[in-house]
CSV table of C-alpha atoms in Angstrom, one decimal:
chain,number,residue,atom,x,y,z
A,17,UNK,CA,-15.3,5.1,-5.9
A,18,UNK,CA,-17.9,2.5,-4.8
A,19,UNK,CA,-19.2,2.2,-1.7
A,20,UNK,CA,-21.3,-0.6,0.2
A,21,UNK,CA,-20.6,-4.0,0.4
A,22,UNK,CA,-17.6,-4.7,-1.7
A,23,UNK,CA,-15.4,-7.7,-3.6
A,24,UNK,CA,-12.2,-7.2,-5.1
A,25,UNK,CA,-12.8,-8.2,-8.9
A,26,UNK,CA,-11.3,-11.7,-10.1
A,27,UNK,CA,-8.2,-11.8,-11.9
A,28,UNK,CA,-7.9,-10.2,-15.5
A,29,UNK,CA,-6.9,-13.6,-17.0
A,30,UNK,CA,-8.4,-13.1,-20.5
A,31,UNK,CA,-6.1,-11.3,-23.1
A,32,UNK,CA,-8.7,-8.8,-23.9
A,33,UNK,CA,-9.2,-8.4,-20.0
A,34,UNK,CA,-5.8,-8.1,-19.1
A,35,UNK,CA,-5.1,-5.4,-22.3
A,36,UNK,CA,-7.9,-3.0,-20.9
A,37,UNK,CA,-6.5,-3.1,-17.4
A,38,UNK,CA,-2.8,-2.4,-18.8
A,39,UNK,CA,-4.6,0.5,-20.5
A,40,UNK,CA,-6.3,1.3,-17.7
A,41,UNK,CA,-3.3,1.6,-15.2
A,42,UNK,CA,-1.5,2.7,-17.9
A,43,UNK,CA,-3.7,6.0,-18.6
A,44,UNK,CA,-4.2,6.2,-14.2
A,45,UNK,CA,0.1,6.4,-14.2
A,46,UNK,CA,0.1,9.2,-15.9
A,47,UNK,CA,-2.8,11.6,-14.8
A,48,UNK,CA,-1.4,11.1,-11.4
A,49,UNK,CA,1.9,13.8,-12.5
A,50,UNK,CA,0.2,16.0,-15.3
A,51,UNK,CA,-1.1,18.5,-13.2
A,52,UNK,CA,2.5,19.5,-11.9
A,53,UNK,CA,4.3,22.3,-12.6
A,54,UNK,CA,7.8,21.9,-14.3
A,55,UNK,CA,9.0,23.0,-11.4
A,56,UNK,CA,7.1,20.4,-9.2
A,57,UNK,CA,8.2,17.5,-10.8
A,58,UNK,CA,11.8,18.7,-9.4
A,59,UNK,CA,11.4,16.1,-6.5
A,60,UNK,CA,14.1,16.9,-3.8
A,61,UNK,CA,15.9,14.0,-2.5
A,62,UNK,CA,14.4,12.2,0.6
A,63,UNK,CA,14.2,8.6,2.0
A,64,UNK,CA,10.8,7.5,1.0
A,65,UNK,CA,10.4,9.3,-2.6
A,66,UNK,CA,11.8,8.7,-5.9
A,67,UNK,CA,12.2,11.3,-8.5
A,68,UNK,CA,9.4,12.0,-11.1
A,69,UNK,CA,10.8,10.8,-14.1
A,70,UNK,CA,12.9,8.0,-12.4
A,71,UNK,CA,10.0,6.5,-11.2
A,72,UNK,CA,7.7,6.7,-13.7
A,73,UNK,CA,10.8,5.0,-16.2
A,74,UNK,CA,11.0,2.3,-13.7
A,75,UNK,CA,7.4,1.7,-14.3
A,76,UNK,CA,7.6,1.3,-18.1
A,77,UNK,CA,11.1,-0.6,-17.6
A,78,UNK,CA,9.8,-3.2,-15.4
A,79,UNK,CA,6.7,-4.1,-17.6
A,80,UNK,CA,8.9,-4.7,-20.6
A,81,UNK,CA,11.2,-6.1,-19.1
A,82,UNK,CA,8.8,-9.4,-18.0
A,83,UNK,CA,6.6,-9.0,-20.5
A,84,UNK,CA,8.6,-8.3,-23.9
A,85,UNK,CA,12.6,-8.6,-23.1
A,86,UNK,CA,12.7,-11.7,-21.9
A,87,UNK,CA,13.6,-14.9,-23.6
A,88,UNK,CA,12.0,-17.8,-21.6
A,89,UNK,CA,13.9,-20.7,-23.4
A,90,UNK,CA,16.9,-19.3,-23.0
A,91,UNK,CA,19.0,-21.1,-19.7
A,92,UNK,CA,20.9,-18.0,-19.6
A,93,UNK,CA,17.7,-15.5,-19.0
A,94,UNK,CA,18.9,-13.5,-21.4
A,95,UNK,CA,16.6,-10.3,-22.9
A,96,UNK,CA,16.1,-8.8,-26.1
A,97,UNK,CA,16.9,-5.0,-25.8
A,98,UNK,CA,15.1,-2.3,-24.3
A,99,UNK,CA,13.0,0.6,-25.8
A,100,UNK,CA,15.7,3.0,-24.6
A,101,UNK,CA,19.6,2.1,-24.9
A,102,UNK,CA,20.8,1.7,-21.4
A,103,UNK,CA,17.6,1.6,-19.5
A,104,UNK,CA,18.8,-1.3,-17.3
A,105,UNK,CA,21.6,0.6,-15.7
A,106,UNK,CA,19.0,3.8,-15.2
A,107,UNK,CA,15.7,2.0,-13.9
A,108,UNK,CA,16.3,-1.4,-12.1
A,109,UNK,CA,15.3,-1.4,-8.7
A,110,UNK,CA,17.0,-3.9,-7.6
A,111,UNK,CA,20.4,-2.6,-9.4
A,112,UNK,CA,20.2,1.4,-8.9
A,113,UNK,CA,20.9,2.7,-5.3
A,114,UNK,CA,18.1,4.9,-4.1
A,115,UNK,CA,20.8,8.2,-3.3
A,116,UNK,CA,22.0,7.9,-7.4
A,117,UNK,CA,18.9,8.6,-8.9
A,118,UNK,CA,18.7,11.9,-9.2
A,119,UNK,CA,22.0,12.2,-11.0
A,120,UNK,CA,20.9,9.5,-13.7
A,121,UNK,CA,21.0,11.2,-17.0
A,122,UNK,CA,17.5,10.1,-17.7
A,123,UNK,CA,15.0,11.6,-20.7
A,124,UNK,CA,13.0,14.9,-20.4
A,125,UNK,CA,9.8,14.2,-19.6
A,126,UNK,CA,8.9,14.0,-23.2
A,127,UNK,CA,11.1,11.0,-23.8
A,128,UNK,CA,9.6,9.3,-20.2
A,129,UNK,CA,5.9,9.7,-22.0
A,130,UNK,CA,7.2,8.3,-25.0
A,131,UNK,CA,9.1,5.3,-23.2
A,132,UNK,CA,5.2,4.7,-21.8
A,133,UNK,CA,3.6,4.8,-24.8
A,134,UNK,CA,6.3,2.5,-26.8
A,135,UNK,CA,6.6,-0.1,-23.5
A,136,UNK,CA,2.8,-0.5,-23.6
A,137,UNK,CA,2.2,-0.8,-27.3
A,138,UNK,CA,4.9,-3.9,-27.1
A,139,UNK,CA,3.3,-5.6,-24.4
A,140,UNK,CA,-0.2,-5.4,-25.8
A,141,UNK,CA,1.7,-7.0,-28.7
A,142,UNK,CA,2.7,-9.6,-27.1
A,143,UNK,CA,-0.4,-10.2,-24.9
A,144,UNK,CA,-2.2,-10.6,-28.4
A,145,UNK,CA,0.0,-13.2,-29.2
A,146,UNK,CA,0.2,-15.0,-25.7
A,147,UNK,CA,-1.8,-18.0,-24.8
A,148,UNK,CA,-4.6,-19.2,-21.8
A,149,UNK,CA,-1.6,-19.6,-19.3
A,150,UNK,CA,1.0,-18.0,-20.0
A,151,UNK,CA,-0.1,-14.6,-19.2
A,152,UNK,CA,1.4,-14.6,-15.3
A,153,UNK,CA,4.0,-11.9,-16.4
A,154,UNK,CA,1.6,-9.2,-17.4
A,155,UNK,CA,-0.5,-9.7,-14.3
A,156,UNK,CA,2.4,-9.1,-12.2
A,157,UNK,CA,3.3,-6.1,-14.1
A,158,UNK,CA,-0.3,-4.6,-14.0
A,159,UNK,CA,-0.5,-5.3,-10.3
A,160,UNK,CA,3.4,-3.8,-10.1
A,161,UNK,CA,1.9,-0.2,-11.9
A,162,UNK,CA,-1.3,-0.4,-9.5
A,163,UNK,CA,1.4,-0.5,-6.8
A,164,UNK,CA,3.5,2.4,-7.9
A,165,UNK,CA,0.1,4.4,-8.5
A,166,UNK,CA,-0.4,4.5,-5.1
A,167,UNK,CA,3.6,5.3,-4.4
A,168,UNK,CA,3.5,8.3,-6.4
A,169,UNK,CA,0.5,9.5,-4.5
A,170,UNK,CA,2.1,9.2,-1.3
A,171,UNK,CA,5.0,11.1,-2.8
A,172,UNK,CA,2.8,14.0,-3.6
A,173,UNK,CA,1.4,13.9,-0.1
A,174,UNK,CA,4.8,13.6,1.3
A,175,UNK,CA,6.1,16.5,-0.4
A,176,UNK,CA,3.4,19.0,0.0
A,177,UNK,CA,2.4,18.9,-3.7
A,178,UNK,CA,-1.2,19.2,-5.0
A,179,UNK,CA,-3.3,16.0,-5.1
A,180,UNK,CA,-4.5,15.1,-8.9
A,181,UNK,CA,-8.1,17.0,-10.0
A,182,UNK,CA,-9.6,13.7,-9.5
A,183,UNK,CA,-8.7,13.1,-6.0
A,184,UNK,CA,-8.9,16.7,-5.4
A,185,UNK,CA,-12.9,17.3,-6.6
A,186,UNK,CA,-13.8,14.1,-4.3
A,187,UNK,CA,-13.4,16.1,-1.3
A,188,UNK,CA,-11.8,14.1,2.2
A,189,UNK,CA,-15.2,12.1,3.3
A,190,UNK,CA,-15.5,11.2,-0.6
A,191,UNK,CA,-12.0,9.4,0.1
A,192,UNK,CA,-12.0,8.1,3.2
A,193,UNK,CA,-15.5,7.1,3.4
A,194,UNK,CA,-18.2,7.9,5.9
A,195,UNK,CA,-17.7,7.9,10.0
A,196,UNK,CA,-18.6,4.5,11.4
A,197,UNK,CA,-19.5,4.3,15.4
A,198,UNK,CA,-17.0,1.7,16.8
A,199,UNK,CA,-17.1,-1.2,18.5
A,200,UNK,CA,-15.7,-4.7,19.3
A,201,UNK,CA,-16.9,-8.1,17.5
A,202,UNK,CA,-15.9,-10.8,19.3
A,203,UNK,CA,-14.5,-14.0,17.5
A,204,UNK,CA,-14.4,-17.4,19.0
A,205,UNK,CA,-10.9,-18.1,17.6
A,206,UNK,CA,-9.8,-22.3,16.5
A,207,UNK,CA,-7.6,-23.7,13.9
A,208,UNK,CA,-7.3,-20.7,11.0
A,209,UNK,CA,-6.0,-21.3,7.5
A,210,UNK,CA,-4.2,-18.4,7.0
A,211,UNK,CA,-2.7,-17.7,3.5
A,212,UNK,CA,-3.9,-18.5,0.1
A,213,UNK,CA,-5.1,-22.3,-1.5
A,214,UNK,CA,-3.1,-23.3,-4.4
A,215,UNK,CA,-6.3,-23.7,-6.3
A,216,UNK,CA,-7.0,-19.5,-5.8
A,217,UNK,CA,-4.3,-18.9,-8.4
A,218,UNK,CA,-6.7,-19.8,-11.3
A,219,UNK,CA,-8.8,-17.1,-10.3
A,220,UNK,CA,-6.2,-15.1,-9.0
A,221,UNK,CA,-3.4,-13.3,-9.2
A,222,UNK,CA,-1.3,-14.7,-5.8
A,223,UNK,CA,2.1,-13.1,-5.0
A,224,UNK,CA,4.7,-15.8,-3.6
A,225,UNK,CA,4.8,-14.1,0.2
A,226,UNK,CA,0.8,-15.4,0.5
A,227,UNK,CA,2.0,-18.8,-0.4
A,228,UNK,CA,0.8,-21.3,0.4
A,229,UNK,CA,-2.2,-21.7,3.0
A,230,UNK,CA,-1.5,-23.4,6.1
A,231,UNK,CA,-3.4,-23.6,9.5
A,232,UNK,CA,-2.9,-21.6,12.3
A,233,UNK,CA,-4.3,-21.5,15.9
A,234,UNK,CA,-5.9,-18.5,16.6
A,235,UNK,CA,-7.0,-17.6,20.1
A,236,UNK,CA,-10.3,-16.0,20.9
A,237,UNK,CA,-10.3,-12.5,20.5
A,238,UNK,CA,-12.2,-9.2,19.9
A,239,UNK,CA,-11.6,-6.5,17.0
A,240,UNK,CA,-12.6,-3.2,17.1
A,241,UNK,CA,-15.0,-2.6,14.0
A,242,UNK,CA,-13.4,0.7,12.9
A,243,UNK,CA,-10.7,2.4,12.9
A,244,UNK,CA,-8.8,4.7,15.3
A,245,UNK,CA,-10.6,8.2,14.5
A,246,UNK,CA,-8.4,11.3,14.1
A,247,UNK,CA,-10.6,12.3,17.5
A,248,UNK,CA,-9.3,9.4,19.3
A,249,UNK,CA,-5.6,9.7,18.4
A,250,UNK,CA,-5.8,13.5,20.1
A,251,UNK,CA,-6.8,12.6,22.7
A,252,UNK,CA,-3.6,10.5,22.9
A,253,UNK,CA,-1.7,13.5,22.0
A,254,UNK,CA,-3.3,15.8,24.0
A,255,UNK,CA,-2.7,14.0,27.1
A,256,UNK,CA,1.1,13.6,26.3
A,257,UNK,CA,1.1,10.5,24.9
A,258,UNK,CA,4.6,11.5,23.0
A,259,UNK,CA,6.1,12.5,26.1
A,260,UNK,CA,5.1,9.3,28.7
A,261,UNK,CA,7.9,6.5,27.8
A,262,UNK,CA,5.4,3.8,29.7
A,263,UNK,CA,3.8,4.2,26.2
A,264,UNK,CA,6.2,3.3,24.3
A,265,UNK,CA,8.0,0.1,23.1
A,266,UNK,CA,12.0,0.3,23.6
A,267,UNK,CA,12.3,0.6,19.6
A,268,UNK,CA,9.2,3.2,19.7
A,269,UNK,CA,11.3,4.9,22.1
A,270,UNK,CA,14.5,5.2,20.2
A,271,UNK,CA,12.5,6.3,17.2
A,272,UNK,CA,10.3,9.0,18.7
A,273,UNK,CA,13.6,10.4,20.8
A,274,UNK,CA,15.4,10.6,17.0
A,275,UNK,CA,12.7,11.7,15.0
A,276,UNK,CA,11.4,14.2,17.6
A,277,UNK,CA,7.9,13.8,16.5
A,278,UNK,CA,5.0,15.8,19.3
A,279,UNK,CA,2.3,14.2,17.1
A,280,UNK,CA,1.2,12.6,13.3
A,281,UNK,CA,3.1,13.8,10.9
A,282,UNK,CA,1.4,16.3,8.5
A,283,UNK,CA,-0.6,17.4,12.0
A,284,UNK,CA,0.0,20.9,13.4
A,285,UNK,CA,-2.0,22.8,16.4
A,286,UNK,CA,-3.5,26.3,15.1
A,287,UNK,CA,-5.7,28.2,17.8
A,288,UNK,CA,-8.8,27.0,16.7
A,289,UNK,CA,-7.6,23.4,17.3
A,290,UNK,CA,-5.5,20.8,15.6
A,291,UNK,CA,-5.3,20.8,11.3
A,292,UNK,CA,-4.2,18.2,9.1
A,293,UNK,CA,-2.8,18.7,5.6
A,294,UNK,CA,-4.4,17.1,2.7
A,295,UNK,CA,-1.6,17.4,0.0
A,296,UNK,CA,-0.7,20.9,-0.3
A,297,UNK,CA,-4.1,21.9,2.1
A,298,UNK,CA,-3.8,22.7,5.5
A,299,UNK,CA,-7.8,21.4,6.8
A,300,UNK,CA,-9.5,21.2,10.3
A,301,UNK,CA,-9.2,17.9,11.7
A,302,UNK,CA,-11.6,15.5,10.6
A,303,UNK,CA,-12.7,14.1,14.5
A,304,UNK,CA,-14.8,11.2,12.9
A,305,UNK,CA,-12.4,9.9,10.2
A,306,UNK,CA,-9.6,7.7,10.5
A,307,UNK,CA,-6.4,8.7,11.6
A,308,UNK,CA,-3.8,8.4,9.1
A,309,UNK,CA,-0.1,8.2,8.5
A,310,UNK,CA,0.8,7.1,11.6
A,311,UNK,CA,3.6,4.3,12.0
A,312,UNK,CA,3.9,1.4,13.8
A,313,UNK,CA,5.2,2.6,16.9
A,314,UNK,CA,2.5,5.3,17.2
A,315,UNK,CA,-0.3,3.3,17.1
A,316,UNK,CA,1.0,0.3,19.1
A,317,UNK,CA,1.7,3.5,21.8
A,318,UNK,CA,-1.8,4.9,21.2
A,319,UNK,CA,-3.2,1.2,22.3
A,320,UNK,CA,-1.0,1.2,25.7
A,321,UNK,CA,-2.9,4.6,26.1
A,322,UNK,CA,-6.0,2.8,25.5
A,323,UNK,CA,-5.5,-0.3,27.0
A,324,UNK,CA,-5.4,-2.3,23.8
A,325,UNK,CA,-3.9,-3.6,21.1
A,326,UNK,CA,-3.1,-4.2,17.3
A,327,UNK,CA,-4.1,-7.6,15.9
A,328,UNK,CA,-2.0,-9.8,14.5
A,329,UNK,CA,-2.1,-10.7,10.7
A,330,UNK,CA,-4.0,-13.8,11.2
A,331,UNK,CA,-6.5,-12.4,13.3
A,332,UNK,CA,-7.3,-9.4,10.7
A,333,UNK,CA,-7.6,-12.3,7.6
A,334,UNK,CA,-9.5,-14.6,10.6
A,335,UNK,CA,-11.9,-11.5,11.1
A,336,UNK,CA,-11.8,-10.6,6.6
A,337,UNK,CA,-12.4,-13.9,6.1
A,338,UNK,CA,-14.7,-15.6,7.9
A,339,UNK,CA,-18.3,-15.2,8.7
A,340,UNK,CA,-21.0,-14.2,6.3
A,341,UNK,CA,-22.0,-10.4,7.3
A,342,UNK,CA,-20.2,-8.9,4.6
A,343,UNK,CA,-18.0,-5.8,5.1
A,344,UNK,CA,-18.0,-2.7,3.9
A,345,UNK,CA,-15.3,-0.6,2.2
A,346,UNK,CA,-14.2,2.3,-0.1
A,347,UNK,CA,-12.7,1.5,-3.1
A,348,UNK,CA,-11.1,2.9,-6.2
A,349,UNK,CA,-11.6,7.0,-5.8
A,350,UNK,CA,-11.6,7.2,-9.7
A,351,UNK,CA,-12.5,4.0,-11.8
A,352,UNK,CA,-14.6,0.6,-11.9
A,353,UNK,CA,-14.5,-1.3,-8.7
A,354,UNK,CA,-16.4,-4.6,-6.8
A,355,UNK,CA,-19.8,-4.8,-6.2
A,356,UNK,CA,-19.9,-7.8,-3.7
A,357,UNK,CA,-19.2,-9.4,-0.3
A,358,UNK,CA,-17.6,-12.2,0.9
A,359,UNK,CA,-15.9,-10.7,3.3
A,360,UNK,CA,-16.4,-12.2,7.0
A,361,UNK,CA,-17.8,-9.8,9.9
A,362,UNK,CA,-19.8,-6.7,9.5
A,363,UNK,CA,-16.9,-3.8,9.8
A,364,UNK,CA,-16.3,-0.1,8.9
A,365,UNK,CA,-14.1,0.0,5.7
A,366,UNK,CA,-12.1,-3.4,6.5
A,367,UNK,CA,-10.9,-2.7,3.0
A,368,UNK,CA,-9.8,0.3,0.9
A,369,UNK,CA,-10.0,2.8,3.8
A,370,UNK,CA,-6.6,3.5,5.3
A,371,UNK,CA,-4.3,0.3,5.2
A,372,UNK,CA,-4.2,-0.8,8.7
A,373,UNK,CA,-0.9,-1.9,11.0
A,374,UNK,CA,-0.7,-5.3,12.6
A,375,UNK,CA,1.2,-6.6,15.2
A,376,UNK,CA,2.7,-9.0,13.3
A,377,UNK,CA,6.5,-9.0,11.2
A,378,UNK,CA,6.7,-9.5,7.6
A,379,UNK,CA,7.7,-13.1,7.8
A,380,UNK,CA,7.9,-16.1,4.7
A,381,UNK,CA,5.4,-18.4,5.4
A,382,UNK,CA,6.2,-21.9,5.6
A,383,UNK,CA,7.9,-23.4,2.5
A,384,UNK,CA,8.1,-20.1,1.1
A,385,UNK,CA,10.1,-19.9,-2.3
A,386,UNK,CA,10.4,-16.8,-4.2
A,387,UNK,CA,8.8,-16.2,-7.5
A,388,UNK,CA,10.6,-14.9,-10.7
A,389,UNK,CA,10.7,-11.2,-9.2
A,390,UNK,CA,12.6,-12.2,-6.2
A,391,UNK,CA,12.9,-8.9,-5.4
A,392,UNK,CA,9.2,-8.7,-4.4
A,393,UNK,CA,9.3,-10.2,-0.9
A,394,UNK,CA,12.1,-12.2,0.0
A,395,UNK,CA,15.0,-9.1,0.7
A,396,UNK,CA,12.3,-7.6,3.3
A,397,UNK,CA,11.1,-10.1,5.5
A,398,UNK,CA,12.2,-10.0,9.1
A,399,UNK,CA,12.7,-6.0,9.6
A,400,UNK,CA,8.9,-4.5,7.6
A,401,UNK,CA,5.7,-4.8,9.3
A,402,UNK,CA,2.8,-6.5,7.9
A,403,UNK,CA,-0.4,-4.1,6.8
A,404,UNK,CA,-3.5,-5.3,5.9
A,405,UNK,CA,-6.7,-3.5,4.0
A,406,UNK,CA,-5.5,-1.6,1.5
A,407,UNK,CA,-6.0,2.3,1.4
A,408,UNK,CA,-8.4,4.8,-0.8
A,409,UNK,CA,-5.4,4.9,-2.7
A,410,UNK,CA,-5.2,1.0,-3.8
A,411,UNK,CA,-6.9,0.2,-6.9
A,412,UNK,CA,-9.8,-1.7,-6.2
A,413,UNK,CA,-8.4,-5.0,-8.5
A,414,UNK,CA,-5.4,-5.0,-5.8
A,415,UNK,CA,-7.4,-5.3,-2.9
A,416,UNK,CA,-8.5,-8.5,-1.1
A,417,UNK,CA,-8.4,-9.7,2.0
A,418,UNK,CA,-5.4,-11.9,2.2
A,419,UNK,CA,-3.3,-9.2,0.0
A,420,UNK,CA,0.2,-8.8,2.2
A,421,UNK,CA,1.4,-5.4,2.5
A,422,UNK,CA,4.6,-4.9,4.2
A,423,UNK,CA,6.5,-1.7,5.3
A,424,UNK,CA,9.4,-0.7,8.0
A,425,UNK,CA,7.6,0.1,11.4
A,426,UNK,CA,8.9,3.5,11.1
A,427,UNK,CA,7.0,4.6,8.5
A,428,UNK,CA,4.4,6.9,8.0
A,429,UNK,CA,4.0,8.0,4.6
A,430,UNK,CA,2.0,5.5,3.5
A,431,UNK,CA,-2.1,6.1,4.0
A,432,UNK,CA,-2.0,4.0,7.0
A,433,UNK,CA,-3.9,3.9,10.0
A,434,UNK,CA,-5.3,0.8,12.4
A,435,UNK,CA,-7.9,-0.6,14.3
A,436,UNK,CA,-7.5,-2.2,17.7
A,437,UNK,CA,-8.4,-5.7,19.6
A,438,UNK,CA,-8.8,-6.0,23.2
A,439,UNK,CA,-6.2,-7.4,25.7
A,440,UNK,CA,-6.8,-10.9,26.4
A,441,UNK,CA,-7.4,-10.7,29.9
A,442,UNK,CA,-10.3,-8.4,28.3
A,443,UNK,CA,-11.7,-11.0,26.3
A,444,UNK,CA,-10.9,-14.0,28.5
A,445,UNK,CA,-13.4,-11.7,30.8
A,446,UNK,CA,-16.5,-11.6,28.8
């Protein structure tokens, strides 16, 4: 993990670059489940978790399928076969309904680390033969595996199941980073060019919902320079926030009277005070540290409490973006990370933290098209809300300040917290 003023690194675009990340994220994929029992990896079905071996499959399918199996010149898009007869029908995402794939007859877990081993060896084969340019493919399947990294360490956190020895021996602080008074920057607002240049992608790797730049007007505002602490969102709680409806949005409403929730999930009052679990660990409540997995409808009902509000998206990349104070984050709890800034205003962990909720839907920016995997963005704008930051859990290579991530307000498994503006009656004061 590095701490301090941070960078997220440029774009592996070299062959021998791009081979030791795939090795890298290819070894991180598979510490993340080792540690399990048998009996552990036996995932029972839920919404937001895939099984074991279905998801680590998917991760091996999906690299060779873009970066060995396909056949470019061919108008059809047809694919040279797979490592594993029939692996289309068992691990494409877009294909496979969620509910049917614990009833796949998939490969013992044996046969899934052999899959990984035989899927990688082909596509460093074919990265050795690639050329300056054509080498978008294996990006996007690195950055895919850094993705699903993270996925299957929200799984374990979901379920209860013990965090890996890495993430385990770095302790809570180690992860989340260091407690950072709060308070609000102000920002003069003006004509913002939100998104990302065409000219980036030489340097790096751009996914099509950050295409392409284009200005926006952005009002004067003022950001809170940390997060929500754990401290802060009891208070909320303790005051019955989850009871008051003047809290709550109409859609906040109608989830918090379904869900039945009386506080954060993985929370739970003991007599000495509230406790938090931590994987399979129940722990005191850290009062200083971010709150975390809260959705979207909690947090925009802690700011009503508070008398605030989330930022848009284009305030939090105004505020990452612009400026010359630097930032500083957490990043990558167990490999090589950044080691510079040029992030804009001087704020707690504005990257690699907790990813943070905005105000803002997950919307195609103008002139959007999709890319080849058109599956990435396109099938969830409108109803997913966009996050910004990245979390302790991203891989440090995934992180910048433009990076779009995008999940249903309802959610809460992810390692997502927020920071808050004030009103703009509030700034228009000052």
């Amino acid at each position: 993990m590095d701490r301090g003023e941070v960078i997220p690194a440029p774009a592996p675009r070299s062959a021998a670059a791009l081979a030791a990340a795939l090795v890298d994220a290819r070894e991180y994929t598979k510490s993340l489940y080792t540690h399990l029992t048998p009996a552990q990896r036996r995932f029972p079905m839920g919404p937001t978790v895939n099984p074991a071996d279905w998801e680590l499959g998917h991760i091996g399918w999906f690299q060779e399928f873009w970066c060995r199996r396909q056949q470019p010149d061919d108008p059809a898009g047809a694919r040279t076969p797979s490592r594993h007869a029939g692996a289309d029908a068992l691990w494409n995402s877009s294909t496979v309904p969620h509910a049917t794939r614990w009833s796949l007859p998939l490969p013992d877990w044996h046969g899934i680390n052999a899959y990984l081993d035989a899927t990688l060896a082909d596509t460093l084969a074919a990265l050795a033969n690639s050329r300056d340019g054509e080498r978008y493919f294996f990006e996007l399947a690195l950055y895919h595996e850094d993705m699903h990294g993270e996925a299957l360490l929200m799984t374990l956190q979901t379920l209860a199941l013990p965090a890996p020895p890495a993430i385990d021996r770095a302790g809570v602080e180690g992860l989340y980073g260091a407690p950072a008074a709060a308070a609000d920057q102000s920002f003069a607002g003006g004509v913002f060019t939100l998104g990302t240049a065409p000219g980036a992608s030489a340097s790096r790797f751009v996914f099509d919902n950050e295409k392409w730049a284009h200005p926006v007007a952005v009002a004067p505002f003022a950001m809170a320079t940390a997060c929500v602490t754990s401290a802060e969102f009891a208070a909320f709680t303790d005051a019955g926030g989850y009871r008051t409806r003047r809290f709550w949005s109409d859609a906040g409403w109608a989830w918090l009277q379904h869900a039945g929730a009386e506080h954060p999930a993985h929370w739970n009052r003991s007599p000495s005070g509230w406790t938090r679990r931590h994987f399979e660990r129940w722990l005191p409540l850290e009062p200083a540290l971010p709150v975390m997995h809260v959705n979207a409808h909690e947090a925009e009902a802690y700011c009503r409490f508070a008398g605030r509000r989330l930022p848009t998206e284009a305030e939090w990349e105004f505020a990452a973006t612009q400026g010359a104070a630097g930032v500083d984050a957490v990043l990558d709890h167990v490999g090589p990370g950044p080691t510079a800034s040029h992030c804009g205003m001087r704020m707690a962990h504005l990257l690699g933290n907790v990813w943070e909720w905005t105000a803002s839907a997950f919307t195609p920016y103008p002139g959007f098209a999709a890319d080849p995997y058109a599956d990435y963005s396109a099938p969830w704008f409108g109803d997913h809300r966009v996050l910004r930051g990245g979390s302790f859990a991203t891989r440090s290579r995934l992180v910048h300040p433009r990076f779009r991530n995008f999940y249903k307000p309802e959610r809460a498994d992810p390692f997502v917290g927020f920071r808050t503006c004030a009103l703009q009656q509030d700034v228009t004061k000052t």
